[in-house]
Amino acid sequence: MSIRVTSFASGSSGNALLVRTPGAAFLVDCGIPQRTLERFLARDGLCPADLSAILLTHEHGDHTQCAGPFARRHGLPIIANRPTLDALGVALDGVATREIGVGSGALLGDCAITSFRVSHDAAAPVGYTLRAGGWTVGVAIDLGCWDDEVVHGLSCADLIVLEANHDREKLHAAPYTWPIKQRIFGALGHLDNVDAGSLLARLACDGRKRTAWLAHLSEQANSPGLATRVVQNVLSLAGARPVTVAALPRRTPMCWDSDTHLAQLSLFD
Ligand SMILES: [Zn+2]
Ligand SMILES: [Zn+2]
């Protein structure tokens, strides 16, 4: 049994992940236009009716832009914690909702979902651990810092989708106002490349082979090449076992399949 994850979009202009197991297909976040979403689903051989739900990490628009309209149009339930559902308010009118409390779990088809708290300036932002068929995917996007709860949430993951938002020097030089920079740098903002690498190095202490997707890269203060290089350097300095690191494209789908995970990783042995 396998688990397959496709990133449709990643970054401040929109985020959406498709997760497929033999018994479930659902989105984690839904922050891209409906037509784009439908086109990407079709490329994966799916139509909206094949989805079982939309799972949300938090209420910010780049993660929820079309969640309400898309769910309403296709009769899909939205799953999130109560403060996040409340923050979305009328955007969810007419949509069936299901609640997973922060730190709690639920079953969606054959996929076990557990949420864990992350630090970000939203009502009750969470990451998720998704388990099916002996495989685990961990998602932590939009977090200003990490702690033992995040480490625990990602510790069993074969695929980790982790924010590596910015390079600190590039952010200092970026054309943002100081209050915006302070927000991004802050503990309730966004994770930088070095902190993402340090978290992956901490996780790598157990010697487990993993793939790490670097997510939510800033257009102004990061690049795929820089994020990957910095994270790989931090891992290497920490003497961490090989972790396959790849930066997610902003608007181009990228896929990970558990069936090919071990074959890909064996290249690094
Ligand atoms: Zn975001
Ligand atoms: Zn956010």
XYZ file of C-alpha atoms and ligand atoms in Angstrom:
271
model
C 0.000 0.000 0.000
C 1.353 3.372 -0.913
C 0.890 7.042 -0.178
C 1.386 9.671 -2.834
C 1.701 13.404 -2.243
C 1.590 16.107 -4.913
C 2.345 19.744 -4.172
C 0.229 21.858 -6.525
C 1.533 25.200 -5.279
C 3.728 26.474 -2.455
C 4.409 29.999 -1.195
C 2.701 33.208 -0.200
C 0.714 33.254 -3.459
C -0.954 29.918 -2.723
C -0.576 26.491 -1.141
C -2.230 23.146 -1.856
C -1.128 19.541 -1.387
C -2.937 16.501 -2.720
C -2.588 13.344 -0.602
C -3.645 10.002 -2.077
C -3.783 6.602 -0.414
C -5.641 3.503 -1.656
C -8.631 4.531 0.470
C -8.580 8.331 0.490
C -7.776 11.401 -1.591
C -7.811 14.798 0.062
C -6.265 18.239 -0.045
C -4.121 19.790 2.650
C -4.849 23.523 2.252
C -6.654 25.022 -0.695
C -5.096 28.374 -1.519
C -5.107 28.389 -5.324
C -7.825 29.346 -7.822
C -10.489 26.713 -8.469
C -9.699 26.367 -12.172
C -6.011 25.800 -11.466
C -6.912 23.254 -8.838
C -9.258 21.393 -11.181
C -6.609 21.387 -13.928
C -3.978 19.953 -11.561
C -6.406 17.340 -10.222
C -7.190 16.263 -13.803
C -3.462 15.831 -14.455
C -3.473 13.402 -11.516
C -6.462 11.591 -13.030
C -8.924 12.960 -10.471
C -12.057 15.072 -10.547
C -13.188 17.107 -7.508
C -15.830 14.496 -6.633
C -13.049 11.938 -6.063
C -11.827 13.955 -3.075
C -13.011 13.085 0.407
C -12.191 16.365 2.184
C -10.116 19.517 2.463
C -7.867 19.654 5.522
C -6.713 23.119 6.608
C -3.578 24.102 8.538
C -4.787 27.648 9.350
C -7.059 30.349 8.008
C -4.634 32.610 6.094
C -5.748 33.333 2.529
C -2.764 31.721 0.818
C -3.965 28.430 2.379
C -7.740 28.853 2.166
C -8.459 31.154 -0.779
C -10.818 28.780 -2.594
C -11.547 26.305 0.221
C -15.098 27.550 0.870
C -16.234 27.995 -2.757
C -14.584 24.764 -3.914
C -16.016 22.746 -1.011
C -19.474 24.243 -1.538
C -19.450 23.611 -5.274
C -18.378 19.977 -4.973
C -20.005 19.003 -1.689
C -16.712 18.418 0.125
C -16.315 18.687 3.890
C -13.675 20.965 5.380
C -11.657 19.597 8.285
C -9.879 21.894 10.737
C -9.843 22.831 14.403
C -12.675 24.947 15.838
C -10.767 28.309 16.071
C -9.686 27.970 12.423
C -13.246 27.162 11.293
C -14.539 30.099 13.326
C -11.923 32.437 11.841
C -13.113 31.542 8.350
C -16.668 32.465 9.377
C -19.089 33.155 6.517
C -16.560 31.889 3.961
C -17.713 28.418 5.039
C -21.467 29.089 4.863
C -23.220 26.042 3.420
C -20.113 23.852 3.781
C -20.044 20.702 5.925
C -17.268 20.949 8.491
C -15.539 18.420 10.696
C -13.441 19.295 13.679
C -10.056 17.913 14.695
C -8.891 19.528 17.914
C -5.286 20.708 18.131
C -3.223 17.664 19.078
C -6.051 15.267 18.253
C -6.482 12.671 15.547
C -9.072 11.384 13.105
C -9.382 8.773 10.398
C -10.063 9.786 6.815
C -10.596 6.584 4.847
C -7.445 4.558 5.500
C -5.378 7.609 6.460
C -4.796 8.444 10.129
C -4.485 12.182 10.656
C -2.979 13.790 13.746
C -2.583 17.515 14.222
C 0.130 19.245 16.210
C 0.453 22.856 17.305
C 2.807 25.201 15.468
C 3.814 28.794 16.229
C 2.304 31.271 13.750
C 0.099 34.380 13.857
C -3.200 32.626 13.158
C -6.113 31.491 15.366
C -4.829 27.955 16.050
C -2.266 26.979 13.411
C -1.309 23.321 13.137
C 0.893 20.882 11.292
C -0.263 17.380 10.428
C 1.050 13.845 10.593
C -0.611 11.648 7.954
C -0.201 7.858 8.222
C -1.291 5.147 5.818
C 0.032 1.684 5.005
C 3.130 1.996 7.165
C 4.141 5.313 5.587
C 4.051 8.717 7.250
C 3.984 12.211 5.825
C 4.597 15.245 8.074
C 3.470 18.728 7.121
C 4.638 21.893 8.915
C 4.208 25.017 6.817
C 3.859 28.543 8.178
C 5.647 28.431 11.517
C 7.908 31.031 13.058
C 9.950 28.638 15.176
C 10.010 24.979 16.128
C 9.908 23.136 19.429
C 9.661 19.582 20.774
C 6.003 19.356 19.727
C 6.942 19.985 16.095
C 9.869 17.551 16.350
C 7.509 14.924 17.752
C 4.950 15.608 15.009
C 7.496 15.122 12.244
C 9.664 12.452 13.854
C 8.116 9.435 12.132
C 7.716 11.055 8.724
C 9.204 9.529 5.578
C 8.305 12.693 3.687
C 8.554 16.013 5.530
C 6.979 19.104 3.998
C 8.663 21.910 5.933
C 8.699 25.661 5.536
C 12.054 27.210 4.553
C 10.701 30.678 3.944
C 13.661 33.010 3.754
C 17.343 33.712 3.978
C 17.826 36.124 6.892
C 20.284 38.414 5.079
C 18.123 38.526 1.982
C 15.086 39.351 4.087
C 16.955 42.242 5.745
C 17.674 43.615 2.253
C 14.207 42.881 0.820
C 11.862 45.769 -0.109
C 9.487 45.265 2.836
C 8.657 47.692 5.611
C 10.338 47.037 8.970
C 7.057 45.929 10.642
C 6.560 43.295 7.924
C 10.154 42.107 8.292
C 9.703 41.938 12.077
C 6.582 39.835 11.618
C 8.335 37.388 9.272
C 11.433 37.124 11.538
C 9.309 36.698 14.661
C 8.376 33.514 16.516
C 4.856 33.788 15.073
C 6.108 34.412 11.530
C 7.984 32.200 9.107
C 10.876 29.748 9.379
C 14.195 30.670 7.728
C 16.520 28.291 5.881
C 18.940 27.759 8.791
C 16.155 26.993 11.283
C 14.562 24.576 8.790
C 17.939 22.865 8.339
C 18.463 22.693 12.125
C 15.074 21.036 12.590
C 15.844 18.493 9.866
C 19.266 17.853 11.459
C 17.613 17.245 14.833
C 15.183 14.812 13.202
C 18.013 13.080 11.340
C 19.635 12.053 14.653
C 17.590 8.847 14.543
C 19.215 7.748 11.270
C 15.893 7.278 9.518
C 15.964 7.885 5.778
C 13.780 10.752 4.697
C 12.809 13.099 1.937
C 12.414 16.769 2.881
C 10.461 19.197 0.738
C 11.294 22.822 1.465
C 8.033 24.759 1.278
C 6.664 28.314 1.234
C 9.845 29.920 -0.163
C 9.756 33.716 -0.251
C 9.907 35.211 -3.740
C 11.844 38.242 -2.505
C 14.074 36.723 0.145
C 14.900 33.189 -0.987
C 15.423 30.958 -4.005
C 15.166 27.188 -4.504
C 18.930 26.900 -5.012
C 19.800 28.958 -1.921
C 17.287 27.187 0.351
C 18.478 23.740 -0.731
C 22.159 24.678 -0.381
C 21.765 26.186 3.095
C 19.686 23.269 4.412
C 22.132 20.728 2.974
C 25.047 22.634 4.550
C 23.365 22.629 7.971
C 22.679 18.892 7.657
C 26.233 18.232 6.582
C 27.736 20.327 9.431
C 25.559 18.379 11.883
C 26.846 15.095 10.431
C 23.274 14.111 9.635
C 22.649 11.022 7.525
C 21.639 11.769 3.968
C 18.253 13.383 3.696
C 16.965 13.977 0.185
C 16.248 17.710 0.059
C 14.227 19.449 -2.653
C 12.664 22.917 -2.784
C 9.032 23.011 -3.854
C 8.266 25.018 -6.988
C 5.913 27.954 -6.490
C 3.321 26.956 -9.071
C 4.469 23.715 -10.700
C 3.266 20.371 -9.314
C 5.832 18.092 -7.701
C 5.137 14.533 -6.578
C 6.458 12.076 -3.977
C 5.429 8.434 -4.034
C 6.219 6.018 -1.202
C 6.650 3.208 -3.759
C 9.740 4.884 -5.180
C 10.931 6.485 -1.904
C 13.374 3.743 -0.922
C 14.660 3.324 -4.463
C 15.382 7.064 -4.654
C 17.080 7.138 -1.282
C 19.287 4.140 -2.089
C 21.068 6.413 -4.571
C 22.508 8.252 -1.557
C 23.860 5.200 0.273
Zn 1.239 30.850 4.145
Zn 0.088 31.840 7.439
